Amino acid sequence: MAALIPPQNAAGVPLPPLPANPASLADIKNAKGYLDRLCASKLAASMGNPPPATDEEIGAAGAYTTAVISSHSPAYNGAPAYAADLIHNILQIQQDVTYMRHRSDELPVLLVNSHAVNRGRLLNPTAVANGCAPLLDVPNPRTREDLSYFTADQCAASAANLGLPALPAETPLLERRRQIAARIGVTLL
């Protein structure tokens, strides 16, 4: 750390002693006292005493005081220990809000699909843009009835296209269909 030197003044206020490196609490007290005396010289000058300290001199003394305080704890890394958890929680909340915004865009599409008849065309909830969703197309089921006849391979292709996690090979076909049905907002009969 560079040596801290108190700034000069033209008001005749005596300078504090040079602080230690790192600064002690006594050094902080001296720097604060110097700043207070400079501010007091401005008030005393209004009562007819010698010339007061200028705003620049008072500002420089304030910056000097801050530097002395900062040098008191050189090992300080800028964040308390709990801040890492706090930052993690804030990032998690941001992810959750993003997910909820995305889901709120999909909800109208899921509602429309839930009311579709067996042979009615279904909308793609994963491709919503500006409030509109295209119709589901291959490799996805186009209707609720199509989904009822999907094979395991078709289910795997549709699940991948819809961004669903892959299911283990031994997963029953009905479970695979239910996974897709839940994602597109329909129920299986």
PDB file of C-alpha atoms in Angstrom:
ATOM      1  CA  MET A   1       0.000   0.000   0.000  1.00  0.00           C
ATOM      2  CA  ALA A   2       1.265   3.488  -0.804  1.00  0.00           C
ATOM      3  CA  ALA A   3       2.003   5.801   2.097  1.00  0.00           C
ATOM      4  CA  LEU A   4      -0.981   7.833   3.189  1.00  0.00           C
ATOM      5  CA  ILE A   5      -0.163  11.527   3.495  1.00  0.00           C
ATOM      6  CA  PRO A   6      -2.714  13.990   4.846  1.00  0.00           C
ATOM      7  CA  PRO A   7      -3.557  16.772   2.382  1.00  0.00           C
ATOM      8  CA  GLN A   8      -2.258  20.281   3.051  1.00  0.00           C
ATOM      9  CA  ASN A   9      -4.597  23.197   3.787  1.00  0.00           C
ATOM     10  CA  ALA A  10      -4.354  26.996   3.682  1.00  0.00           C
ATOM     11  CA  ALA A  11      -6.570  27.493   6.742  1.00  0.00           C
ATOM     12  CA  GLY A  12      -3.739  26.883   9.211  1.00  0.00           C
ATOM     13  CA  VAL A  13      -5.262  23.658  10.584  1.00  0.00           C
ATOM     14  CA  PRO A  14      -2.407  21.411  11.836  1.00  0.00           C
ATOM     15  CA  LEU A  15      -1.904  18.163   9.954  1.00  0.00           C
ATOM     16  CA  PRO A  16      -2.423  14.836  11.764  1.00  0.00           C
ATOM     17  CA  PRO A  17       0.565  12.541  12.244  1.00  0.00           C
ATOM     18  CA  LEU A  18       1.295  10.105   9.417  1.00  0.00           C
ATOM     19  CA  PRO A  19      -0.679   6.883   9.860  1.00  0.00           C
ATOM     20  CA  ALA A  20       0.889   3.457  10.312  1.00  0.00           C
ATOM     21  CA  ASN A  21       0.662   0.865   7.552  1.00  0.00           C
ATOM     22  CA  PRO A  22      -1.946  -0.616   8.002  1.00  0.00           C
ATOM     23  CA  ALA A  23      -3.686   2.185   9.837  1.00  0.00           C
ATOM     24  CA  SER A  24      -4.573   1.771  13.489  1.00  0.00           C
ATOM     25  CA  LEU A  25      -7.776   2.893  15.145  1.00  0.00           C
ATOM     26  CA  ALA A  26      -5.854   5.880  16.552  1.00  0.00           C
ATOM     27  CA  ASP A  27      -4.858   6.819  12.968  1.00  0.00           C
ATOM     28  CA  ILE A  28      -8.517   6.701  11.939  1.00  0.00           C
ATOM     29  CA  LYS A  29      -9.402   8.937  14.911  1.00  0.00           C
ATOM     30  CA  ASN A  30      -6.659  11.417  13.922  1.00  0.00           C
ATOM     31  CA  ALA A  31      -7.811  11.522  10.271  1.00  0.00           C
ATOM     32  CA  LYS A  32     -11.436  12.050  11.334  1.00  0.00           C
ATOM     33  CA  GLY A  33     -10.357  14.771  13.775  1.00  0.00           C
ATOM     34  CA  TYR A  34      -8.442  16.539  10.987  1.00  0.00           C
ATOM     35  CA  LEU A  35     -11.541  16.475   8.773  1.00  0.00           C
ATOM     36  CA  ASP A  36     -13.679  17.808  11.630  1.00  0.00           C
ATOM     37  CA  ARG A  37     -11.190  20.658  12.327  1.00  0.00           C
ATOM     38  CA  LEU A  38     -11.211  21.648   8.643  1.00  0.00           C
ATOM     39  CA  CYS A  39     -15.018  21.759   8.660  1.00  0.00           C
ATOM     40  CA  ALA A  40     -14.963  23.781  11.889  1.00  0.00           C
ATOM     41  CA  SER A  41     -12.584  26.324  10.299  1.00  0.00           C
ATOM     42  CA  LYS A  42     -15.280  27.133   7.780  1.00  0.00           C
ATOM     43  CA  LEU A  43     -17.741  27.901  10.583  1.00  0.00           C
ATOM     44  CA  ALA A  44     -15.124  29.916  12.544  1.00  0.00           C
ATOM     45  CA  ALA A  45     -14.331  32.023   9.473  1.00  0.00           C
ATOM     46  CA  SER A  46     -17.947  33.136   9.282  1.00  0.00           C
ATOM     47  CA  MET A  47     -17.399  34.657  12.747  1.00  0.00           C
ATOM     48  CA  GLY A  48     -14.436  36.767  11.574  1.00  0.00           C
ATOM     49  CA  ASN A  49     -11.561  34.323  12.226  1.00  0.00           C
ATOM     50  CA  PRO A  50      -8.699  33.413   9.793  1.00  0.00           C
ATOM     51  CA  PRO A  51      -9.482  32.196   6.249  1.00  0.00           C
ATOM     52  CA  PRO A  52     -11.490  28.948   6.174  1.00  0.00           C
ATOM     53  CA  ALA A  53     -10.588  25.690   4.508  1.00  0.00           C
ATOM     54  CA  THR A  54     -11.877  25.466   0.954  1.00  0.00           C
ATOM     55  CA  ASP A  55     -14.383  22.881  -0.221  1.00  0.00           C
ATOM     56  CA  GLU A  56     -11.568  21.192  -2.178  1.00  0.00           C
ATOM     57  CA  GLU A  57      -9.432  20.925   0.971  1.00  0.00           C
ATOM     58  CA  ILE A  58     -12.341  19.500   2.944  1.00  0.00           C
ATOM     59  CA  GLY A  59     -13.100  17.039   0.141  1.00  0.00           C
ATOM     60  CA  ALA A  60      -9.449  15.946  -0.007  1.00  0.00           C
ATOM     61  CA  ALA A  61      -9.447  15.461   3.773  1.00  0.00           C
ATOM     62  CA  GLY A  62     -12.618  13.358   3.458  1.00  0.00           C
ATOM     63  CA  ALA A  63     -10.974  11.184   0.798  1.00  0.00           C
ATOM     64  CA  TYR A  64      -7.872  10.883   3.000  1.00  0.00           C
ATOM     65  CA  THR A  65     -10.028   9.793   5.962  1.00  0.00           C
ATOM     66  CA  THR A  66     -11.736   7.159   3.803  1.00  0.00           C
ATOM     67  CA  ALA A  67      -8.350   5.880   2.591  1.00  0.00           C
ATOM     68  CA  VAL A  68      -7.097   5.582   6.182  1.00  0.00           C
ATOM     69  CA  ILE A  69     -10.237   3.678   7.187  1.00  0.00           C
ATOM     70  CA  SER A  70      -9.902   1.370   4.169  1.00  0.00           C
ATOM     71  CA  SER A  71      -6.265   0.635   4.953  1.00  0.00           C
ATOM     72  CA  HIS A  72      -7.188  -0.516   8.462  1.00  0.00           C
ATOM     73  CA  SER A  73      -8.343  -3.943   7.167  1.00  0.00           C
ATOM     74  CA  PRO A  74      -6.166  -4.802   4.159  1.00  0.00           C
ATOM     75  CA  ALA A  75      -7.265  -8.470   4.194  1.00  0.00           C
ATOM     76  CA  TYR A  76     -10.892  -7.509   3.596  1.00  0.00           C
ATOM     77  CA  ASN A  77     -11.991  -9.183   0.349  1.00  0.00           C
ATOM     78  CA  GLY A  78     -15.000  -6.962  -0.237  1.00  0.00           C
ATOM     79  CA  ALA A  79     -17.794  -9.329   0.759  1.00  0.00           C
ATOM     80  CA  PRO A  80     -18.885 -10.881   4.038  1.00  0.00           C
ATOM     81  CA  ALA A  81     -19.007 -14.671   4.283  1.00  0.00           C
ATOM     82  CA  TYR A  82     -22.796 -14.866   3.979  1.00  0.00           C
ATOM     83  CA  ALA A  83     -22.719 -12.958   0.671  1.00  0.00           C
ATOM     84  CA  ALA A  84     -21.872 -16.089  -1.345  1.00  0.00           C
ATOM     85  CA  ASP A  85     -25.086 -17.763  -0.167  1.00  0.00           C
ATOM     86  CA  LEU A  86     -27.021 -14.569  -0.797  1.00  0.00           C
ATOM     87  CA  ILE A  87     -25.671 -14.288  -4.345  1.00  0.00           C
ATOM     88  CA  HIS A  88     -26.493 -17.957  -4.972  1.00  0.00           C
ATOM     89  CA  ASN A  89     -30.059 -17.382  -3.740  1.00  0.00           C
ATOM     90  CA  ILE A  90     -30.483 -14.311  -5.943  1.00  0.00           C
ATOM     91  CA  LEU A  91     -29.281 -16.236  -8.995  1.00  0.00           C
ATOM     92  CA  GLN A  92     -31.686 -19.067  -8.155  1.00  0.00           C
ATOM     93  CA  ILE A  93     -34.566 -16.586  -7.869  1.00  0.00           C
ATOM     94  CA  GLN A  94     -33.627 -15.113 -11.268  1.00  0.00           C
ATOM     95  CA  GLN A  95     -33.716 -18.597 -12.802  1.00  0.00           C
ATOM     96  CA  ASP A  96     -37.062 -19.320 -11.167  1.00  0.00           C
ATOM     97  CA  VAL A  97     -38.562 -16.053 -12.436  1.00  0.00           C
ATOM     98  CA  THR A  98     -37.310 -16.794 -15.960  1.00  0.00           C
ATOM     99  CA  TYR A  99     -38.857 -20.270 -15.775  1.00  0.00           C
ATOM    100  CA  MET A 100     -42.190 -18.868 -14.525  1.00  0.00           C
ATOM    101  CA  ARG A 101     -42.277 -16.265 -17.312  1.00  0.00           C
ATOM    102  CA  HIS A 102     -41.632 -18.989 -19.860  1.00  0.00           C
ATOM    103  CA  ARG A 103     -44.322 -21.228 -18.348  1.00  0.00           C
ATOM    104  CA  SER A 104     -46.816 -18.349 -18.245  1.00  0.00           C
ATOM    105  CA  ASP A 105     -46.340 -17.974 -22.015  1.00  0.00           C
ATOM    106  CA  GLU A 106     -47.078 -21.682 -22.466  1.00  0.00           C
ATOM    107  CA  LEU A 107     -50.132 -21.888 -20.193  1.00  0.00           C
ATOM    108  CA  PRO A 108     -52.694 -20.581 -22.730  1.00  0.00           C
ATOM    109  CA  VAL A 109     -51.461 -23.179 -25.251  1.00  0.00           C
ATOM    110  CA  LEU A 110     -51.677 -25.961 -22.672  1.00  0.00           C
ATOM    111  CA  LEU A 111     -55.231 -24.849 -21.837  1.00  0.00           C
ATOM    112  CA  VAL A 112     -56.269 -24.956 -25.511  1.00  0.00           C
ATOM    113  CA  ASN A 113     -54.713 -28.417 -25.894  1.00  0.00           C
ATOM    114  CA  SER A 114     -56.489 -29.671 -22.771  1.00  0.00           C
ATOM    115  CA  HIS A 115     -59.833 -28.883 -24.404  1.00  0.00           C
ATOM    116  CA  ALA A 116     -58.994 -30.438 -27.777  1.00  0.00           C
ATOM    117  CA  VAL A 117     -61.146 -33.344 -28.914  1.00  0.00           C
ATOM    118  CA  ASN A 118     -59.502 -36.700 -29.715  1.00  0.00           C
ATOM    119  CA  ARG A 119     -58.928 -35.853 -33.385  1.00  0.00           C
ATOM    120  CA  GLY A 120     -58.450 -32.113 -32.895  1.00  0.00           C
ATOM    121  CA  ARG A 121     -55.063 -30.673 -33.843  1.00  0.00           C
ATOM    122  CA  LEU A 122     -52.766 -29.802 -30.941  1.00  0.00           C
ATOM    123  CA  LEU A 123     -50.584 -26.716 -30.576  1.00  0.00           C
ATOM    124  CA  ASN A 124     -46.861 -26.848 -29.776  1.00  0.00           C
ATOM    125  CA  PRO A 125     -46.300 -25.295 -26.311  1.00  0.00           C
ATOM    126  CA  THR A 126     -42.523 -25.331 -26.780  1.00  0.00           C
ATOM    127  CA  ALA A 127     -42.600 -22.968 -29.774  1.00  0.00           C
ATOM    128  CA  VAL A 128     -44.701 -20.052 -28.487  1.00  0.00           C
ATOM    129  CA  ALA A 129     -43.688 -16.758 -30.116  1.00  0.00           C
ATOM    130  CA  ASN A 130     -45.541 -13.482 -29.593  1.00  0.00           C
ATOM    131  CA  GLY A 131     -48.434 -15.322 -27.981  1.00  0.00           C
ATOM    132  CA  CYS A 132     -48.920 -17.694 -30.935  1.00  0.00           C
ATOM    133  CA  ALA A 133     -48.029 -21.361 -31.164  1.00  0.00           C
ATOM    134  CA  PRO A 134     -47.726 -23.500 -34.295  1.00  0.00           C
ATOM    135  CA  LEU A 135     -49.459 -26.843 -34.650  1.00  0.00           C
ATOM    136  CA  LEU A 136     -47.618 -29.903 -33.387  1.00  0.00           C
ATOM    137  CA  ASP A 137     -46.023 -31.832 -36.225  1.00  0.00           C
ATOM    138  CA  VAL A 138     -43.911 -34.948 -36.688  1.00  0.00           C
ATOM    139  CA  PRO A 139     -42.166 -36.309 -34.626  1.00  0.00           C
ATOM    140  CA  ASN A 140     -44.822 -35.163 -32.129  1.00  0.00           C
ATOM    141  CA  PRO A 141     -48.401 -36.399 -31.974  1.00  0.00           C
ATOM    142  CA  ARG A 142     -50.707 -34.179 -34.022  1.00  0.00           C
ATOM    143  CA  THR A 143     -53.800 -35.209 -32.066  1.00  0.00           C
ATOM    144  CA  ARG A 144     -54.630 -36.851 -28.764  1.00  0.00           C
ATOM    145  CA  GLU A 145     -55.597 -39.948 -30.711  1.00  0.00           C
ATOM    146  CA  ASP A 146     -52.161 -40.077 -32.412  1.00  0.00           C
ATOM    147  CA  LEU A 147     -50.519 -40.127 -28.995  1.00  0.00           C
ATOM    148  CA  SER A 148     -52.646 -43.119 -27.987  1.00  0.00           C
ATOM    149  CA  TYR A 149     -51.017 -45.148 -30.785  1.00  0.00           C
ATOM    150  CA  PHE A 150     -47.410 -43.926 -30.401  1.00  0.00           C
ATOM    151  CA  THR A 151     -44.722 -46.608 -30.239  1.00  0.00           C
ATOM    152  CA  ALA A 152     -41.726 -46.476 -27.875  1.00  0.00           C
ATOM    153  CA  ASP A 153     -39.488 -45.119 -30.649  1.00  0.00           C
ATOM    154  CA  GLN A 154     -42.024 -42.431 -31.561  1.00  0.00           C
ATOM    155  CA  CYS A 155     -42.329 -41.490 -27.879  1.00  0.00           C
ATOM    156  CA  ALA A 156     -38.538 -41.187 -27.570  1.00  0.00           C
ATOM    157  CA  ALA A 157     -38.346 -38.973 -30.674  1.00  0.00           C
ATOM    158  CA  SER A 158     -41.226 -36.777 -29.511  1.00  0.00           C
ATOM    159  CA  ALA A 159     -39.825 -36.475 -25.974  1.00  0.00           C
ATOM    160  CA  ALA A 160     -36.462 -35.356 -27.368  1.00  0.00           C
ATOM    161  CA  ASN A 161     -38.169 -32.836 -29.662  1.00  0.00           C
ATOM    162  CA  LEU A 162     -40.195 -31.419 -26.766  1.00  0.00           C
ATOM    163  CA  GLY A 163     -37.105 -31.103 -24.568  1.00  0.00           C
ATOM    164  CA  LEU A 164     -38.162 -33.810 -22.122  1.00  0.00           C
ATOM    165  CA  PRO A 165     -35.595 -35.922 -20.274  1.00  0.00           C
ATOM    166  CA  ALA A 166     -34.895 -39.357 -21.720  1.00  0.00           C
ATOM    167  CA  LEU A 167     -36.561 -42.185 -19.844  1.00  0.00           C
ATOM    168  CA  PRO A 168     -34.821 -45.482 -19.059  1.00  0.00           C
ATOM    169  CA  ALA A 169     -35.213 -48.225 -21.688  1.00  0.00           C
ATOM    170  CA  GLU A 170     -37.396 -50.345 -19.390  1.00  0.00           C
ATOM    171  CA  THR A 171     -39.988 -47.561 -18.916  1.00  0.00           C
ATOM    172  CA  PRO A 172     -43.448 -48.845 -19.909  1.00  0.00           C
ATOM    173  CA  LEU A 173     -44.972 -47.399 -23.078  1.00  0.00           C
ATOM    174  CA  LEU A 174     -47.933 -45.919 -21.173  1.00  0.00           C
ATOM    175  CA  GLU A 175     -45.520 -43.939 -18.951  1.00  0.00           C
ATOM    176  CA  ARG A 176     -43.726 -42.600 -22.032  1.00  0.00           C
ATOM    177  CA  ARG A 177     -47.049 -41.454 -23.502  1.00  0.00           C
ATOM    178  CA  ARG A 178     -48.035 -39.842 -20.182  1.00  0.00           C
ATOM    179  CA  GLN A 179     -44.768 -37.878 -20.113  1.00  0.00           C
ATOM    180  CA  ILE A 180     -45.532 -36.414 -23.535  1.00  0.00           C
ATOM    181  CA  ALA A 181     -49.193 -35.837 -22.675  1.00  0.00           C
ATOM    182  CA  ALA A 182     -48.250 -33.851 -19.563  1.00  0.00           C
ATOM    183  CA  ARG A 183     -45.855 -31.704 -21.584  1.00  0.00           C
ATOM    184  CA  ILE A 184     -48.355 -30.820 -24.286  1.00  0.00           C
ATOM    185  CA  GLY A 185     -51.302 -30.369 -21.918  1.00  0.00           C
ATOM    186  CA  VAL A 186     -53.525 -33.335 -22.718  1.00  0.00           C
ATOM    187  CA  THR A 187     -54.745 -36.334 -20.778  1.00  0.00           C
ATOM    188  CA  LEU A 188     -54.808 -39.866 -22.065  1.00  0.00           C
ATOM    189  CA  LEU A 189     -58.113 -41.714 -22.131  1.00  0.00           C
TER     190      LEU A 189
END
